[in-house]
Coordinates of C-alpha atoms and ligand atoms in Angstrom, one line a residue:
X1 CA -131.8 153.8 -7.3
X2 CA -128.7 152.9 -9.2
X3 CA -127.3 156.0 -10.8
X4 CA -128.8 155.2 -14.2
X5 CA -132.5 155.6 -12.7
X6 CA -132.5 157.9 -10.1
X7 CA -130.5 161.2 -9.5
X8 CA -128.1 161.5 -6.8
X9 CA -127.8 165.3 -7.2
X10 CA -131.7 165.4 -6.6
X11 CA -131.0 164.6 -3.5
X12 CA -128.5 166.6 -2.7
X13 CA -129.8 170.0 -4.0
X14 CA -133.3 169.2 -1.9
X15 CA -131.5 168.4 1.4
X16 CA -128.5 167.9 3.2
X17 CA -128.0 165.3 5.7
X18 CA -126.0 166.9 8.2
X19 CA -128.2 168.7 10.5
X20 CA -131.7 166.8 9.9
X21 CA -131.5 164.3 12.2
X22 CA -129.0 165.5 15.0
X23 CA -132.0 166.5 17.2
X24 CA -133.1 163.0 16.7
X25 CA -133.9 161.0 19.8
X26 CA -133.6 157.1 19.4
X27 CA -137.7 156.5 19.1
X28 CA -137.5 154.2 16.1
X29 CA -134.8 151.6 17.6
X30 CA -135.5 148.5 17.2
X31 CA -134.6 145.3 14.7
X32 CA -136.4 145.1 11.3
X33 CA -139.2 142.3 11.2
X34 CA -137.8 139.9 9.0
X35 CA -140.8 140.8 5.7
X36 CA -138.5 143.1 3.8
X37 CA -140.7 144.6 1.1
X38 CA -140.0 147.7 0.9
X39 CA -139.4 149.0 -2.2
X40 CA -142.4 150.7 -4.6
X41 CA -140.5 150.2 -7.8
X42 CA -137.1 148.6 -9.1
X43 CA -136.2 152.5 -9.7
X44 CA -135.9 153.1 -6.1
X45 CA -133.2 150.6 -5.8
X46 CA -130.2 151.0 -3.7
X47 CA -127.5 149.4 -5.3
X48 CA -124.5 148.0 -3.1
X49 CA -120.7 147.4 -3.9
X50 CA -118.7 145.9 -0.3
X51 CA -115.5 146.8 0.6
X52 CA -113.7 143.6 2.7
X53 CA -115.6 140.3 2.6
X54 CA -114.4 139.1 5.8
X55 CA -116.7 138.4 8.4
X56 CA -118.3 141.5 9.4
X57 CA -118.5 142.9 5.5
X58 CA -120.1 139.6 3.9
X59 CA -123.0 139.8 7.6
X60 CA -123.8 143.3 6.5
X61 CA -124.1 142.6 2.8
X62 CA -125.9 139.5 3.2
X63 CA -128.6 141.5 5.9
X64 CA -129.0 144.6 3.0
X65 CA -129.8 141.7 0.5
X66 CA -132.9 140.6 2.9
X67 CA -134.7 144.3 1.4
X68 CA -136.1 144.2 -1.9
X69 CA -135.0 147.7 -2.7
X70 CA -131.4 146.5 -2.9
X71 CA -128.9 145.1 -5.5
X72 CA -125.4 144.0 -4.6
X73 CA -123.3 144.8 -7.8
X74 CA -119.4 144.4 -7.1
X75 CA -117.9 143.0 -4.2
X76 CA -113.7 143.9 -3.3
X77 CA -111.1 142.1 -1.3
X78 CA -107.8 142.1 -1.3
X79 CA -108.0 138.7 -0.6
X80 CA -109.6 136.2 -3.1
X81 CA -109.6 133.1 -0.8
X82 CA -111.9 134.9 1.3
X83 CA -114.8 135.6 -1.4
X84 CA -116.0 132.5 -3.1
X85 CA -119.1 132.1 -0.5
X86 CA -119.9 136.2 -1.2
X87 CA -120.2 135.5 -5.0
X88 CA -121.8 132.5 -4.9
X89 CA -124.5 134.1 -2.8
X90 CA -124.6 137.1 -4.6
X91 CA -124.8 135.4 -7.8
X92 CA -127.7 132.7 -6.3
X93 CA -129.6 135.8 -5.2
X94 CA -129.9 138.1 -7.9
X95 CA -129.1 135.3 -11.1
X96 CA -125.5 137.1 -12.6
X97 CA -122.4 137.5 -10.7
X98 CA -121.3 140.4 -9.1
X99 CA -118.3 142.8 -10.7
X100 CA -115.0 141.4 -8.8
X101 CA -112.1 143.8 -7.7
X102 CA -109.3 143.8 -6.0
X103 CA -108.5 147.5 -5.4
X104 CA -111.7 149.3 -3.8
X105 CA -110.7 152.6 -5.6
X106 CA -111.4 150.8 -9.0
X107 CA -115.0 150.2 -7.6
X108 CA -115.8 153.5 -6.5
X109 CA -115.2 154.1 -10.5
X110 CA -118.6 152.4 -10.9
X111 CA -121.4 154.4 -11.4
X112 CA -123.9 152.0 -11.1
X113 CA -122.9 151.9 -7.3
X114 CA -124.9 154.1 -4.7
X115 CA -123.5 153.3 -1.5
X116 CA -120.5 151.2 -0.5
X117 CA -120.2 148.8 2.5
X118 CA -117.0 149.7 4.5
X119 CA -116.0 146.2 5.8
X120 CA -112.2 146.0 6.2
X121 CA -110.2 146.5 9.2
X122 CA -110.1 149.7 11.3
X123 CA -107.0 150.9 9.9
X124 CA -108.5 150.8 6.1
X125 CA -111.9 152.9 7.4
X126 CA -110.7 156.3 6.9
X127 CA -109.2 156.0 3.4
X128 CA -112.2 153.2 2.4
X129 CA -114.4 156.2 3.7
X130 CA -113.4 159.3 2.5
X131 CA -112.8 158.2 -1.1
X132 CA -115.9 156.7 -1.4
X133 CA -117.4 160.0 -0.7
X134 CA -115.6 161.7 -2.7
X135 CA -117.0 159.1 -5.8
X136 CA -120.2 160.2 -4.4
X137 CA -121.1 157.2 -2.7
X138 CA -123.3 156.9 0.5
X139 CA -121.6 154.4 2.9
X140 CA -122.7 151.8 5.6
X141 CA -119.1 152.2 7.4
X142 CA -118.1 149.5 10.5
X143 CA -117.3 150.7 13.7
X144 CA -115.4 151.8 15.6
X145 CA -115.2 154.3 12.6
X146 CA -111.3 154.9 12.3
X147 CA -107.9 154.0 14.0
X148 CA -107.1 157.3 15.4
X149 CA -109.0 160.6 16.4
X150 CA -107.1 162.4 13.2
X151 CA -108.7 160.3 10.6
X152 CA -112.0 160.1 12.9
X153 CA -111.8 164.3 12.2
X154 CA -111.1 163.9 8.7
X155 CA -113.9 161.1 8.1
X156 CA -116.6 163.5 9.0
X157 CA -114.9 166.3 7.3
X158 CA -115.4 164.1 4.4
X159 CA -118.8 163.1 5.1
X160 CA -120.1 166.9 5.6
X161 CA -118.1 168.2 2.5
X162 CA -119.7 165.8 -0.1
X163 CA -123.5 165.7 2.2
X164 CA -123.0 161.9 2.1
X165 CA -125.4 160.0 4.1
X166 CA -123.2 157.2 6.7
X167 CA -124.4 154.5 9.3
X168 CA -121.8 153.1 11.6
X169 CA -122.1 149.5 12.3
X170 CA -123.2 150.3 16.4
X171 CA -126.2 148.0 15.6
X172 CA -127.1 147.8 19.5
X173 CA -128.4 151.8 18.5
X174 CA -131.4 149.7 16.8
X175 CA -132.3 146.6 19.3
X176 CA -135.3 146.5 21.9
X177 CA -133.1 146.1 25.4
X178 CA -130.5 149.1 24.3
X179 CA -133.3 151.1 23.4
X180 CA -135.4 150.5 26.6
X181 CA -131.8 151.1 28.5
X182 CA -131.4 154.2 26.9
X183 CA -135.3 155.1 26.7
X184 CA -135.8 155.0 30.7
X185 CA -132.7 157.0 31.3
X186 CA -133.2 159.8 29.4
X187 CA -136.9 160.3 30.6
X188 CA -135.5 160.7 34.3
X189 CA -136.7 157.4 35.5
X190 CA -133.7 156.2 37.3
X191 CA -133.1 160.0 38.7
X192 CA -129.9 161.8 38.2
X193 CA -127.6 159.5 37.0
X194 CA -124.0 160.2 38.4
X195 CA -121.4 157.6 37.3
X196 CA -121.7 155.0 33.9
X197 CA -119.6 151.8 33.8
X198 CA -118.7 149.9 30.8
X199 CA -116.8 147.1 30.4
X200 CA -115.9 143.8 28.4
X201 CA -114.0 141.0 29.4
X202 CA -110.9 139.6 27.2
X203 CA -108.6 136.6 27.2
X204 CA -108.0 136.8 23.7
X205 CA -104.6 134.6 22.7
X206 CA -103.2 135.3 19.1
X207 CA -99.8 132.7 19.8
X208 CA -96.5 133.2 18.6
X209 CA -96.1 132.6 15.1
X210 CA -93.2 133.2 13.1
X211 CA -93.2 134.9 9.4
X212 CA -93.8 133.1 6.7
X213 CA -94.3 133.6 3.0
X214 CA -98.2 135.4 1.9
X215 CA -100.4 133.0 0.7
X216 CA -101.1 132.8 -2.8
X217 CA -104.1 135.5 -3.7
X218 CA -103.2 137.5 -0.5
X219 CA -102.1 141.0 -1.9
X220 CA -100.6 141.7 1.6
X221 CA -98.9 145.3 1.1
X222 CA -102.5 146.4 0.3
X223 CA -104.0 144.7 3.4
X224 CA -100.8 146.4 5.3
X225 CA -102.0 150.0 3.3
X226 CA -101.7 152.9 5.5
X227 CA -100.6 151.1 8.3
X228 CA -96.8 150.3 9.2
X229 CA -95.6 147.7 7.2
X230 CA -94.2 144.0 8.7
X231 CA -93.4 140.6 8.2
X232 CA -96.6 138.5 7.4
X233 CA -97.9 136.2 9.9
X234 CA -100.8 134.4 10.1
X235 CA -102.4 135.5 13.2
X236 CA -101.8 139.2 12.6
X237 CA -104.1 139.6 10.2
X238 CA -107.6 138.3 9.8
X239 CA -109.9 139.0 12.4
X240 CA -106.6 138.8 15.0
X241 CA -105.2 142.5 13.5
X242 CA -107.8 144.2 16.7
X243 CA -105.3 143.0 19.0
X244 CA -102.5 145.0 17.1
X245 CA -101.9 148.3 18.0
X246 CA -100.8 148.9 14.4
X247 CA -104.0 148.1 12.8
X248 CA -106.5 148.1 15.4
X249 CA -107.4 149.1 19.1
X250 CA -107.6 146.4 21.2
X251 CA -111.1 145.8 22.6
X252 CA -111.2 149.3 23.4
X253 CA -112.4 150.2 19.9
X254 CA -113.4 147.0 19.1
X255 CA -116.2 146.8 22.3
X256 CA -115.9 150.3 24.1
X257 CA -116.9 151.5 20.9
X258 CA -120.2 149.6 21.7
X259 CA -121.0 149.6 25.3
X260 CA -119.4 153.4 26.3
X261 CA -121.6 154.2 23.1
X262 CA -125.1 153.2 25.0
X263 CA -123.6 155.4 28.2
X264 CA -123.1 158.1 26.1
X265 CA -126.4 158.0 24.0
X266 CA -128.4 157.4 27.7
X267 CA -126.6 160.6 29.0
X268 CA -127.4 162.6 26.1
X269 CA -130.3 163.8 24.2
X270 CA -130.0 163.0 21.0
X271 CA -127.2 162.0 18.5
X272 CA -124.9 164.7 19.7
X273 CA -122.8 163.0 22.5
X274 CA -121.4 164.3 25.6
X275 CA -117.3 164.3 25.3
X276 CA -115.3 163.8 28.9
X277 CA -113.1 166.6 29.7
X278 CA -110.3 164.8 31.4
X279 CA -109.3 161.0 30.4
X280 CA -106.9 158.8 32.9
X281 CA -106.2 155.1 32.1
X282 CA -103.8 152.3 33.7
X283 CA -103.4 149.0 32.3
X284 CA -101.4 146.8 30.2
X285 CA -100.8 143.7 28.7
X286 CA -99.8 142.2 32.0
X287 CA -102.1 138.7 32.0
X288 CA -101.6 137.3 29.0
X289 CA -97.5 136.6 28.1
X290 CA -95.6 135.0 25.1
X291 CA -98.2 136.1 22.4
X292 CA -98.1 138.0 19.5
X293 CA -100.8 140.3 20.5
X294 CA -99.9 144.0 21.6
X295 CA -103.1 145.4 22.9
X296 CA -103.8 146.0 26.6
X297 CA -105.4 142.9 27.9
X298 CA -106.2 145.2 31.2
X299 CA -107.5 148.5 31.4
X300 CA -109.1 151.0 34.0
X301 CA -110.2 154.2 32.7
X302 CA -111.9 157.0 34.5
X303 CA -113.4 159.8 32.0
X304 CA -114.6 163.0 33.7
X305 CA -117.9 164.7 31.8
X306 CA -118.9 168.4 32.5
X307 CA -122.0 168.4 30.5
X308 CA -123.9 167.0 32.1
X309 CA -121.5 165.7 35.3
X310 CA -120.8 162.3 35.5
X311 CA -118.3 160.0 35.6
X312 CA -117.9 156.9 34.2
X313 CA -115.2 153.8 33.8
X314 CA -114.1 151.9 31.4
X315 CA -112.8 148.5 31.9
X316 CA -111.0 145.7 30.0
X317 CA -110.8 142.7 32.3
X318 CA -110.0 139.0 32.9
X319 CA -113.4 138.3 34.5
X320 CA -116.6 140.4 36.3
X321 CA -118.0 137.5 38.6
X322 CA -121.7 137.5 38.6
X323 CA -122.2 140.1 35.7
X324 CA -122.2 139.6 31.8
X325 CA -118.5 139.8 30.3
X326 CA -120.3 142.7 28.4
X327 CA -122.1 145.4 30.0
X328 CA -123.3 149.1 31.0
X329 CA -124.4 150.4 33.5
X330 CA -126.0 153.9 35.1
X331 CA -126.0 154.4 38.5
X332 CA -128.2 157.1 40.1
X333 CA -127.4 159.3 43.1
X334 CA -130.3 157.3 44.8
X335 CA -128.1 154.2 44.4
X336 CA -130.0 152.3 41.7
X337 CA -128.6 150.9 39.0
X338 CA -129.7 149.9 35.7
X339 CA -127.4 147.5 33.8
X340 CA -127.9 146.2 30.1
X341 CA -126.6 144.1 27.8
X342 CA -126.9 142.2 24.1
X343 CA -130.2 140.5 25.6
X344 CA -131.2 141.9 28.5
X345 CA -131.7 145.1 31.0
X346 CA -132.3 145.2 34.6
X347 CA -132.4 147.3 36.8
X348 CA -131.4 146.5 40.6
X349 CA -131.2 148.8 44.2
X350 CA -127.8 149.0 46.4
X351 CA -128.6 145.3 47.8
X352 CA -128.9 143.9 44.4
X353 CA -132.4 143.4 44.4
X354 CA -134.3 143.5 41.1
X355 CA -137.1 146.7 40.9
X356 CA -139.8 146.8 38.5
X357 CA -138.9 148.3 34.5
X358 CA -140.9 149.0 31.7
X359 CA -140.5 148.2 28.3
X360 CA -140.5 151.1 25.5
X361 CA -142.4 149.6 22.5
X362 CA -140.6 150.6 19.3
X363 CA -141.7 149.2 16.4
X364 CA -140.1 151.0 13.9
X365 CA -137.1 149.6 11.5
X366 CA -133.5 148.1 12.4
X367 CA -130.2 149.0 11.8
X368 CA -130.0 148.2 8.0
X369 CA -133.1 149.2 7.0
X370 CA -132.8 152.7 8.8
X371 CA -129.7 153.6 6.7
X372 CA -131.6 152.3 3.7
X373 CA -134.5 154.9 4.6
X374 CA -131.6 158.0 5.2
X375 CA -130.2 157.5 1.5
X376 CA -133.5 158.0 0.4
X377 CA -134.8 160.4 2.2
X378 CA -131.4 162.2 3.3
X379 CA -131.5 162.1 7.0
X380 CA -128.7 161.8 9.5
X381 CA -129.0 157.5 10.1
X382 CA -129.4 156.5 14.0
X383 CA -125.5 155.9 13.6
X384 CA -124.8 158.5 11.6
X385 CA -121.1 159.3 11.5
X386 CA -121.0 162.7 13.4
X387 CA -122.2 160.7 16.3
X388 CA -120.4 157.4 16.2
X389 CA -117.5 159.4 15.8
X390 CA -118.0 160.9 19.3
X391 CA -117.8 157.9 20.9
X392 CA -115.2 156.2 18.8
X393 CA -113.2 159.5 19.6
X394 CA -113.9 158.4 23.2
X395 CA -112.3 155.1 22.8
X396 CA -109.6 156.7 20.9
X397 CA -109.1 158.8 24.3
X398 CA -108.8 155.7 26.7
X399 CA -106.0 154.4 24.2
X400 CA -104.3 157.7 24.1
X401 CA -104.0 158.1 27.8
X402 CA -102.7 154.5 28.6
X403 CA -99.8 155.3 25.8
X404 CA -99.1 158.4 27.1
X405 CA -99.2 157.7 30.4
X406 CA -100.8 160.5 31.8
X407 CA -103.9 162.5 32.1
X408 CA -105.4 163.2 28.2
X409 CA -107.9 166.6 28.1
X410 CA -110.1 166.9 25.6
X411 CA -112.2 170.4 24.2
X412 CA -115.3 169.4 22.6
X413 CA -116.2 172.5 20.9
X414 CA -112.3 172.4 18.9
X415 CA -112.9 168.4 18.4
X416 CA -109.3 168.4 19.6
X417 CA -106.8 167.4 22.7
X418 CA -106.7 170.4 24.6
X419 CA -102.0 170.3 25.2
X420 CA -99.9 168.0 24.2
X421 CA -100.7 165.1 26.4
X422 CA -101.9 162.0 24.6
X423 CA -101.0 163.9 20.8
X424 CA -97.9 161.6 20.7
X425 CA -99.8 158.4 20.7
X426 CA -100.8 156.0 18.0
X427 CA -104.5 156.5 18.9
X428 CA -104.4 160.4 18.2
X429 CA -102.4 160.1 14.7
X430 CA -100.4 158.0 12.4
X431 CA -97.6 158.5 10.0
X432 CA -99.1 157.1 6.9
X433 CA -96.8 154.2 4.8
X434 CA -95.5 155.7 1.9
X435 CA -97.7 155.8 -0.6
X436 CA -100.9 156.5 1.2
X437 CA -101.7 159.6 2.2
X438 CA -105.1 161.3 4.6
X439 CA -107.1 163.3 2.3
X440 CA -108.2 166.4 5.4
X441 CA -111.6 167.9 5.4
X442 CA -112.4 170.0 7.7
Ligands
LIG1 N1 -120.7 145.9 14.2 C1 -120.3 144.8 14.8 O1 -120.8 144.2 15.7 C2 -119.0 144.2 14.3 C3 -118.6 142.9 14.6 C4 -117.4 142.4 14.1 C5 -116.6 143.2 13.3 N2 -116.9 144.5 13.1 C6 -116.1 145.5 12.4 O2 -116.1 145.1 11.0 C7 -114.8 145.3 10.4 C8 -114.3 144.1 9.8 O3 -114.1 143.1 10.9 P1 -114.0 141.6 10.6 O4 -113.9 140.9 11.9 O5 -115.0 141.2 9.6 O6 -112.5 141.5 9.9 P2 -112.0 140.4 8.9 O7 -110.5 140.5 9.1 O8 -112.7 139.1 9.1 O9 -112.4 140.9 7.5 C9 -111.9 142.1 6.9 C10 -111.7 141.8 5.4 O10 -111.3 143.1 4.7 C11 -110.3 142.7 3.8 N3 -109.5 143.9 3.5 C12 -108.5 144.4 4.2 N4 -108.1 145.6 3.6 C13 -108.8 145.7 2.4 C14 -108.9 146.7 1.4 N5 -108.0 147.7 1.4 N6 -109.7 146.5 0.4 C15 -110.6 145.5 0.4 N7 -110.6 144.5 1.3 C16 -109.8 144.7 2.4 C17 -109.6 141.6 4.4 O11 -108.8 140.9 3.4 C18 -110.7 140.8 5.0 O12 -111.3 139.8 4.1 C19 -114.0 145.9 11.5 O13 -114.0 147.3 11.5 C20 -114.6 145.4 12.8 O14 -114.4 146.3 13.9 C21 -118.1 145.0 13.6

């Protein structure tokens, strides 16, 4: 399906993928059996180029290379030292090495490329995102999907302007426990649920490190892009930058986007999520001292829904004795609960004893696989943007009440904080570096 065999604007004069799947309920979640034949003919290829081969970037690109419908042409960091392994495989797997760059917007250039993996840090997403659209490109785009709620906006402003078909990288949306979670809820089985909890534990240490010079091959002021710009240290950047509030979220993003997701999607119908009205958080970073980290280490957020009512919390913690250091839960006015987790669901009565379940059978595809059937056929993906953004504007909500300080509102129907409340935060908007600017679509 590379752009020489198979026309894009086909697609998008037969369909567009906003509205087709948003009625969708989540009947095909589950992971893809590992036979990946797929494709009828080498025309129907979907040909890749990845943005950020780090570790979440290089996972994805290695699990679209398990289908036989795909081709990974040109892979793009801005940091060589971390790409050897990703053209070594890419060259092992397809016999010719893939097109190297070092500035994305060079690769969206290529024509050969359909969709683009979006595997940099949180604060790249939006830009990474919205110009890839605009090239015309479909995109498999990691969670949570931006670093604010104004880029979140403008992402699927993008997204709906140019029909462009997006996953989100909320994987759990397509394994057997989630899906059985959210499955059981939604058909009334557990009665009318009244409260969610979500949580994740964290005692994540960065150290103090001083600045020193970047390391050769590093283009840092193009890691730093949109974000503010500052001395480079080691632990600031890889895989440490989601416990810096200038380029990530804290585990708020980085988990809630994950576990308050599965709350949302068992408490909804479909892929259109409900949005709290009122937000209030308290924490800080009160446990973990002399680091370089800035993100909360604790939080307690209560987020009030009117449609339907519920409430539910969100916590950041040291510890949950007895539980998983991951989790949701929905509790019922009867005062079951059902909790789940990456490998397991149960579901227990007010004494803690188990009661029977029942497992949903899906058997349909996973995660990658489900995006590569929306580019072809043009349906909104399991994760499809609109939706993930919901939930990451969630998280973004949590964030935006804690730096506030006080109670955040939020109108669903405007996508928007209802006052002024929470708008002067990092985690409603940024001032971007000079240089960069947020392309708005609206
Ligand atoms: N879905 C999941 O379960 C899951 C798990 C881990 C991470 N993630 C997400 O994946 C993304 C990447 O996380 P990670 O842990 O792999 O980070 P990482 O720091 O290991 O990798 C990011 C890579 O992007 C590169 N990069 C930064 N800016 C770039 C730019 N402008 N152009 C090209 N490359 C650029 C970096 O140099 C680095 O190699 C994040 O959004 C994270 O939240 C998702």
């Amino acid at each position: 399906m590379g752009s020489n065999n198979f026309s894009r604007r086909d697609f998008m004069k037969a369909t567009s993928a906003t509205a087709v799947g948003l009625g969708l309920g989540l009947g095909s979640l589950v992971e893809a059996a590992p036979a990946k034949k797929r494709s009828k003919s080498a025309n129907d290829k979907v040909v890749f180029g990845l943005i950020g081969c780090g570790g979440m970037g290089a996972s994805n690109m290695r699990n679209f290379m398990g289908y036989e419908d795909v081709e990974v042409a040109a892979l793009c960091d801005v940091d060589k030292n971390r790409m050897p392994n990703d053209i070594k495989d890419v060259t092992n797997k397809y016999g010719r090495e893939p097109k190297i760059y070092d500035d994305y917007r060079k690769m969206l250039e290529n024509k050969d490329i359909d969709a683009i993996i979006v595997g940099s840090p949180d604060h790249w997403h939006a830009l990474n995102l919205i110009h890839a659209c605009e090239a015309g490109k479909d995109v498999y785009c990691e969670k949570p999907i931006s670093h604010n709620i104004v880029e979140a906006k403008a992402m699927v402003g993008a997204k709906r302007h140019f029909k462009r078909v997006v996953q989100v990288g909320t994987w759990q949306r397509s394994t057997r426990e989630f899906h059985n979670a959210i499955e059981y809820i939604r058909a009334g089985k557990l009665g009318k649920i009244v409260h969610c909890r979500a949580w994740i534990s964290d005692a994540t240490r960065l150290g103090k490190k001083a600045p020193i010079a970047v390391p050769d091959g590093f283009n840092y002021d193009m890691w730093v892009g949109p974000a503010a710009m500052r001395l480079y240290q080691e632990n600031i950047t890889h895989w440490n930058w989601r416990w810096i509030n200038n380029t990530g979220g804290g585990l708020t993003t980085d988990w809630g986007v994950h576990m308050m997701d599965i709350a949302l999607l068992g408490m909804s119908k479909g892929l259109d999520l409900p949005m709290p009205n009122r937000v209030m958080s308290s924490g800080g970073l009160w446990t973990i001292k002399d680091d370089d980290r800035d993100a909360p280490d604790t939080i307690e957020s209560i987020l009030n829904f009117g449609d339907p009512d519920f409430a539910m919390t969100w916590s950041v913690l040291r510890d949950h004795p007895g539980k998983p250091g991951h989790c949701t839960e929905f509790v019922s006015a009867d005062g079951r609960t059902l909790r789940v987790w990456r490998g397991g669901w149960e579901i227990v009565d007010g004494d803690g004893k188990q009661l029977p379940k029942e497992n949903a059978d899906p058997q349909e595809s996973g995660h990658w696989e489900n995006f590569l059937d929306c580019v072809k056929s043009r349906q909104a993906p399991r994760a499809d943007l609109d939706s993930v953004a919901q939930t990451t504007m969630v998280c973004h909500l949590v964030n935006a009440s804690l730096q506030a300080g006080e109670m955040v509102r939020w109108d669903k129907a405007k996508m928007d904080i209802v006052g002024k409340a929470g708008k002067n935060t990092m985690a409603y908007s940024r001032n971007y570096r000079k240089g960069y600017k947020l392309p708005i679509y609206k």
